[in-house]
Each structure stands twice: as C-alpha cells, then as structure tokens.
Amino acid sequence: MARQLWKTIVVGVDGSKYAESALDASIALAKCQGAKLIIANVYPNPTVLGFLPSYAPQVPAEYESSVKTLLKKYEERAKSAGVEAESKVIGAWSNAGGALIAEAGKYEDSVIVVGTRGFTGLKSTVLGS
C-alpha cells in the first residue's frame, strides 16, 4: 500500500458517464490509500434573485428518494472493491463545486474527485470542462 496522503475521498456523482469514471477512479484511489470514500450527490437549492434565505438548504424528499437507488448502487460498487464507503445527498445554496468543497472540509486530510462535463473545443473554453 502506498503512503497514505488522504484519509477521506469525496467524489461528486450525478449519474453521468463522467461521474461514473470519477467514481471508478476514486474507488481505486481509496483502495490504494486505505481511505474512506464519501459518494456525494448535490441538490442545488434555488435562490431568490441571488439572495440566500436565512434557513439551511433543504433536500426535497422526492429528490432524495429519486437518487437513493443510484447512490446505493455506487456505494455497493465501492464496498465490493474493499473500500469503506458512505453515500449522501447534500443540499446547498452554492453550486455543486462549492458544496463538495464544504463537504470535504468536514474531514481531515481529504481530497475531492469529480468528472469532466465532456466539453471540448470552444464549449470547453467558454463553459469549462
């Protein structure tokens, strides 16, 4: 086993093929590092004209139940590879990236793994990859 750099790996997933690639990479990394894997899906709550409400962001029960099957499938994939894993849906006021950064900040020695959106050329330049 390689020297442990991270104790926790947070991977953002949304069901896309790019997120599945990120999941596979994070499982391999977690296995190599002996790290715990947090498989996270982010629900971005809408804001009103850019203003944040005073209450904590909520995840609607309908949304959570719709992604629960996917997250459990991903969690089982990690566990069958011998990795300690947990899956969760995160409610956020920010975008998914901000929510993943906040989640990783809860853990000591953590890293975030995300997939690309698959954009190339001009789309990648304008919108980011």
PDB file of C-alpha atoms in Angstrom:
ATOM      1  CA  MET A   1       0.000   0.000   0.000  1.00  0.00           C
ATOM      2  CA  ALA A   2       1.234   3.488  -0.863  1.00  0.00           C
ATOM      3  CA  ARG A   3       1.913   6.089   1.813  1.00  0.00           C
ATOM      4  CA  GLN A   4      -1.444   7.476   2.950  1.00  0.00           C
ATOM      5  CA  LEU A   5      -1.926  11.041   1.733  1.00  0.00           C
ATOM      6  CA  TRP A   6      -5.684  11.235   2.297  1.00  0.00           C
ATOM      7  CA  LYS A   7      -7.958   9.755   4.917  1.00  0.00           C
ATOM      8  CA  THR A   8     -11.155  10.688   3.089  1.00  0.00           C
ATOM      9  CA  ILE A   9     -12.019  10.976  -0.591  1.00  0.00           C
ATOM     10  CA  VAL A  10     -15.172  12.855  -1.591  1.00  0.00           C
ATOM     11  CA  VAL A  11     -16.472  12.038  -5.067  1.00  0.00           C
ATOM     12  CA  GLY A  12     -19.251  14.026  -6.710  1.00  0.00           C
ATOM     13  CA  VAL A  13     -21.714  11.945  -8.726  1.00  0.00           C
ATOM     14  CA  ASP A  14     -24.764  12.753 -10.818  1.00  0.00           C
ATOM     15  CA  GLY A  15     -25.371   9.548 -12.776  1.00  0.00           C
ATOM     16  CA  SER A  16     -23.473  10.679 -15.880  1.00  0.00           C
ATOM     17  CA  LYS A  17     -20.814   8.543 -17.546  1.00  0.00           C
ATOM     18  CA  TYR A  18     -18.242  11.169 -16.500  1.00  0.00           C
ATOM     19  CA  ALA A  19     -19.279  10.867 -12.864  1.00  0.00           C
ATOM     20  CA  GLU A  20     -19.080   7.069 -13.139  1.00  0.00           C
ATOM     21  CA  SER A  21     -15.490   7.420 -14.383  1.00  0.00           C
ATOM     22  CA  ALA A  22     -14.730   9.692 -11.424  1.00  0.00           C
ATOM     23  CA  LEU A  23     -16.304   7.105  -9.104  1.00  0.00           C
ATOM     24  CA  ASP A  24     -14.142   4.312 -10.544  1.00  0.00           C
ATOM     25  CA  ALA A  25     -11.013   6.479 -10.184  1.00  0.00           C
ATOM     26  CA  SER A  26     -11.937   7.406  -6.609  1.00  0.00           C
ATOM     27  CA  ILE A  27     -12.546   3.751  -5.680  1.00  0.00           C
ATOM     28  CA  ALA A  28      -9.084   2.842  -6.987  1.00  0.00           C
ATOM     29  CA  LEU A  29      -7.549   5.794  -5.150  1.00  0.00           C
ATOM     30  CA  ALA A  30      -9.373   4.979  -1.897  1.00  0.00           C
ATOM     31  CA  LYS A  31      -8.274   1.356  -2.129  1.00  0.00           C
ATOM     32  CA  CYS A  32      -4.657   2.377  -2.729  1.00  0.00           C
ATOM     33  CA  GLN A  33      -4.727   4.939   0.093  1.00  0.00           C
ATOM     34  CA  GLY A  34      -6.789   2.942   2.588  1.00  0.00           C
ATOM     35  CA  ALA A  35      -9.133   5.938   2.674  1.00  0.00           C
ATOM     36  CA  LYS A  36     -12.853   6.244   3.336  1.00  0.00           C
ATOM     37  CA  LEU A  37     -14.953   7.181   0.302  1.00  0.00           C
ATOM     38  CA  ILE A  38     -17.820   9.664   0.544  1.00  0.00           C
ATOM     39  CA  ILE A  39     -20.057   9.387  -2.536  1.00  0.00           C
ATOM     40  CA  ALA A  40     -21.972  12.662  -2.762  1.00  0.00           C
ATOM     41  CA  ASN A  41     -24.767  13.974  -4.917  1.00  0.00           C
ATOM     42  CA  VAL A  42     -25.540  17.700  -4.609  1.00  0.00           C
ATOM     43  CA  TYR A  43     -29.018  19.211  -4.747  1.00  0.00           C
ATOM     44  CA  PRO A  44     -28.595  22.932  -5.502  1.00  0.00           C
ATOM     45  CA  ASN A  45     -31.432  24.856  -3.857  1.00  0.00           C
ATOM     46  CA  PRO A  46     -32.756  27.812  -5.831  1.00  0.00           C
ATOM     47  CA  THR A  47     -32.034  31.315  -4.560  1.00  0.00           C
ATOM     48  CA  VAL A  48     -34.254  34.347  -4.972  1.00  0.00           C
ATOM     49  CA  LEU A  49     -32.594  36.993  -7.155  1.00  0.00           C
ATOM     50  CA  GLY A  50     -29.208  35.846  -5.885  1.00  0.00           C
ATOM     51  CA  PHE A  51     -30.153  36.216  -2.207  1.00  0.00           C
ATOM     52  CA  LEU A  52     -29.786  33.305   0.162  1.00  0.00           C
ATOM     53  CA  PRO A  53     -32.659  32.511   2.529  1.00  0.00           C
ATOM     54  CA  SER A  54     -31.865  32.588   6.256  1.00  0.00           C
ATOM     55  CA  TYR A  55     -32.560  28.878   6.730  1.00  0.00           C
ATOM     56  CA  ALA A  56     -30.332  25.898   5.887  1.00  0.00           C
ATOM     57  CA  PRO A  57     -30.642  24.450   2.370  1.00  0.00           C
ATOM     58  CA  GLN A  58     -33.102  21.574   2.174  1.00  0.00           C
ATOM     59  CA  VAL A  59     -33.199  18.450   0.018  1.00  0.00           C
ATOM     60  CA  PRO A  60     -36.751  17.610  -1.086  1.00  0.00           C
ATOM     61  CA  ALA A  61     -37.761  14.068  -0.091  1.00  0.00           C
ATOM     62  CA  GLU A  62     -38.801  13.338  -3.697  1.00  0.00           C
ATOM     63  CA  TYR A  63     -35.335  14.261  -4.966  1.00  0.00           C
ATOM     64  CA  GLU A  64     -33.539  12.261  -2.300  1.00  0.00           C
ATOM     65  CA  SER A  65     -35.637   9.162  -2.976  1.00  0.00           C
ATOM     66  CA  SER A  66     -35.031   9.516  -6.733  1.00  0.00           C
ATOM     67  CA  VAL A  67     -31.233   9.348  -6.342  1.00  0.00           C
ATOM     68  CA  LYS A  68     -31.113   6.920  -3.410  1.00  0.00           C
ATOM     69  CA  THR A  69     -31.046   3.832  -5.649  1.00  0.00           C
ATOM     70  CA  LEU A  70     -28.185   5.244  -7.715  1.00  0.00           C
ATOM     71  CA  LEU A  71     -26.167   6.182  -4.625  1.00  0.00           C
ATOM     72  CA  LYS A  72     -26.677   2.762  -3.023  1.00  0.00           C
ATOM     73  CA  LYS A  73     -25.523   1.101  -6.265  1.00  0.00           C
ATOM     74  CA  TYR A  74     -22.364   3.230  -6.221  1.00  0.00           C
ATOM     75  CA  GLU A  75     -21.814   2.543  -2.529  1.00  0.00           C
ATOM     76  CA  GLU A  76     -22.100  -1.214  -3.087  1.00  0.00           C
ATOM     77  CA  ARG A  77     -19.637  -0.986  -6.008  1.00  0.00           C
ATOM     78  CA  ALA A  78     -17.097   0.631  -3.680  1.00  0.00           C
ATOM     79  CA  LYS A  79     -17.720  -1.821  -0.837  1.00  0.00           C
ATOM     80  CA  SER A  80     -17.379  -4.809  -3.162  1.00  0.00           C
ATOM     81  CA  ALA A  81     -13.950  -3.435  -4.112  1.00  0.00           C
ATOM     82  CA  GLY A  82     -12.997  -3.488  -0.429  1.00  0.00           C
ATOM     83  CA  VAL A  83     -13.393   0.245   0.229  1.00  0.00           C
ATOM     84  CA  GLU A  84     -15.158   1.762   3.241  1.00  0.00           C
ATOM     85  CA  ALA A  85     -17.884   3.901   1.655  1.00  0.00           C
ATOM     86  CA  GLU A  86     -20.828   6.090   2.539  1.00  0.00           C
ATOM     87  CA  SER A  87     -23.242   7.880   0.209  1.00  0.00           C
ATOM     88  CA  LYS A  88     -25.231  11.050   0.797  1.00  0.00           C
ATOM     89  CA  VAL A  89     -27.256  13.806  -0.809  1.00  0.00           C
ATOM     90  CA  ILE A  90     -26.098  17.296   0.098  1.00  0.00           C
ATOM     91  CA  GLY A  91     -28.357  20.317  -0.013  1.00  0.00           C
ATOM     92  CA  ALA A  92     -26.547  23.503  -0.971  1.00  0.00           C
ATOM     93  CA  TRP A  93     -27.123  27.162  -1.755  1.00  0.00           C
ATOM     94  CA  SER A  94     -23.967  27.229  -3.805  1.00  0.00           C
ATOM     95  CA  ASN A  95     -23.155  25.273  -6.912  1.00  0.00           C
ATOM     96  CA  ALA A  96     -22.127  21.636  -6.709  1.00  0.00           C
ATOM     97  CA  GLY A  97     -18.436  22.515  -6.558  1.00  0.00           C
ATOM     98  CA  GLY A  98     -18.889  24.740  -3.530  1.00  0.00           C
ATOM     99  CA  ALA A  99     -20.946  22.078  -1.783  1.00  0.00           C
ATOM    100  CA  LEU A 100     -18.300  19.404  -2.426  1.00  0.00           C
ATOM    101  CA  ILE A 101     -15.582  21.715  -1.081  1.00  0.00           C
ATOM    102  CA  ALA A 102     -17.640  22.328   2.070  1.00  0.00           C
ATOM    103  CA  GLU A 103     -18.225  18.573   2.485  1.00  0.00           C
ATOM    104  CA  ALA A 104     -14.527  17.742   2.070  1.00  0.00           C
ATOM    105  CA  GLY A 105     -13.713  20.449   4.615  1.00  0.00           C
ATOM    106  CA  LYS A 106     -15.520  18.412   7.278  1.00  0.00           C
ATOM    107  CA  TYR A 107     -12.830  15.715   7.113  1.00  0.00           C
ATOM    108  CA  GLU A 108      -9.153  15.724   7.990  1.00  0.00           C
ATOM    109  CA  ASP A 109      -6.767  15.097   5.076  1.00  0.00           C
ATOM    110  CA  SER A 110      -9.409  14.937   2.335  1.00  0.00           C
ATOM    111  CA  VAL A 111      -9.427  15.255  -1.434  1.00  0.00           C
ATOM    112  CA  ILE A 112     -12.223  15.758  -3.972  1.00  0.00           C
ATOM    113  CA  VAL A 113     -12.652  13.746  -7.182  1.00  0.00           C
ATOM    114  CA  VAL A 114     -15.047  14.923  -9.897  1.00  0.00           C
ATOM    115  CA  GLY A 115     -15.596  14.061 -13.536  1.00  0.00           C
ATOM    116  CA  THR A 116     -15.428  16.302 -16.547  1.00  0.00           C
ATOM    117  CA  ARG A 117     -18.568  17.550 -18.273  1.00  0.00           C
ATOM    118  CA  GLY A 118     -17.231  16.157 -21.528  1.00  0.00           C
ATOM    119  CA  PHE A 119     -16.946  19.534 -23.258  1.00  0.00           C
ATOM    120  CA  THR A 120     -14.185  20.004 -25.808  1.00  0.00           C
ATOM    121  CA  GLY A 121     -13.035  22.790 -28.093  1.00  0.00           C
ATOM    122  CA  LEU A 122     -14.925  26.075 -27.912  1.00  0.00           C
ATOM    123  CA  LYS A 123     -17.510  24.759 -25.432  1.00  0.00           C
ATOM    124  CA  SER A 124     -14.705  23.803 -23.037  1.00  0.00           C
ATOM    125  CA  THR A 125     -13.098  27.216 -23.438  1.00  0.00           C
ATOM    126  CA  VAL A 126     -16.323  29.117 -22.787  1.00  0.00           C
ATOM    127  CA  LEU A 127     -18.045  26.863 -20.235  1.00  0.00           C
ATOM    128  CA  GLY A 128     -15.121  24.985 -18.668  1.00  0.00           C
ATOM    129  CA  SER A 129     -14.558  21.241 -18.699  1.00  0.00           C
TER     130      SER A 129
END
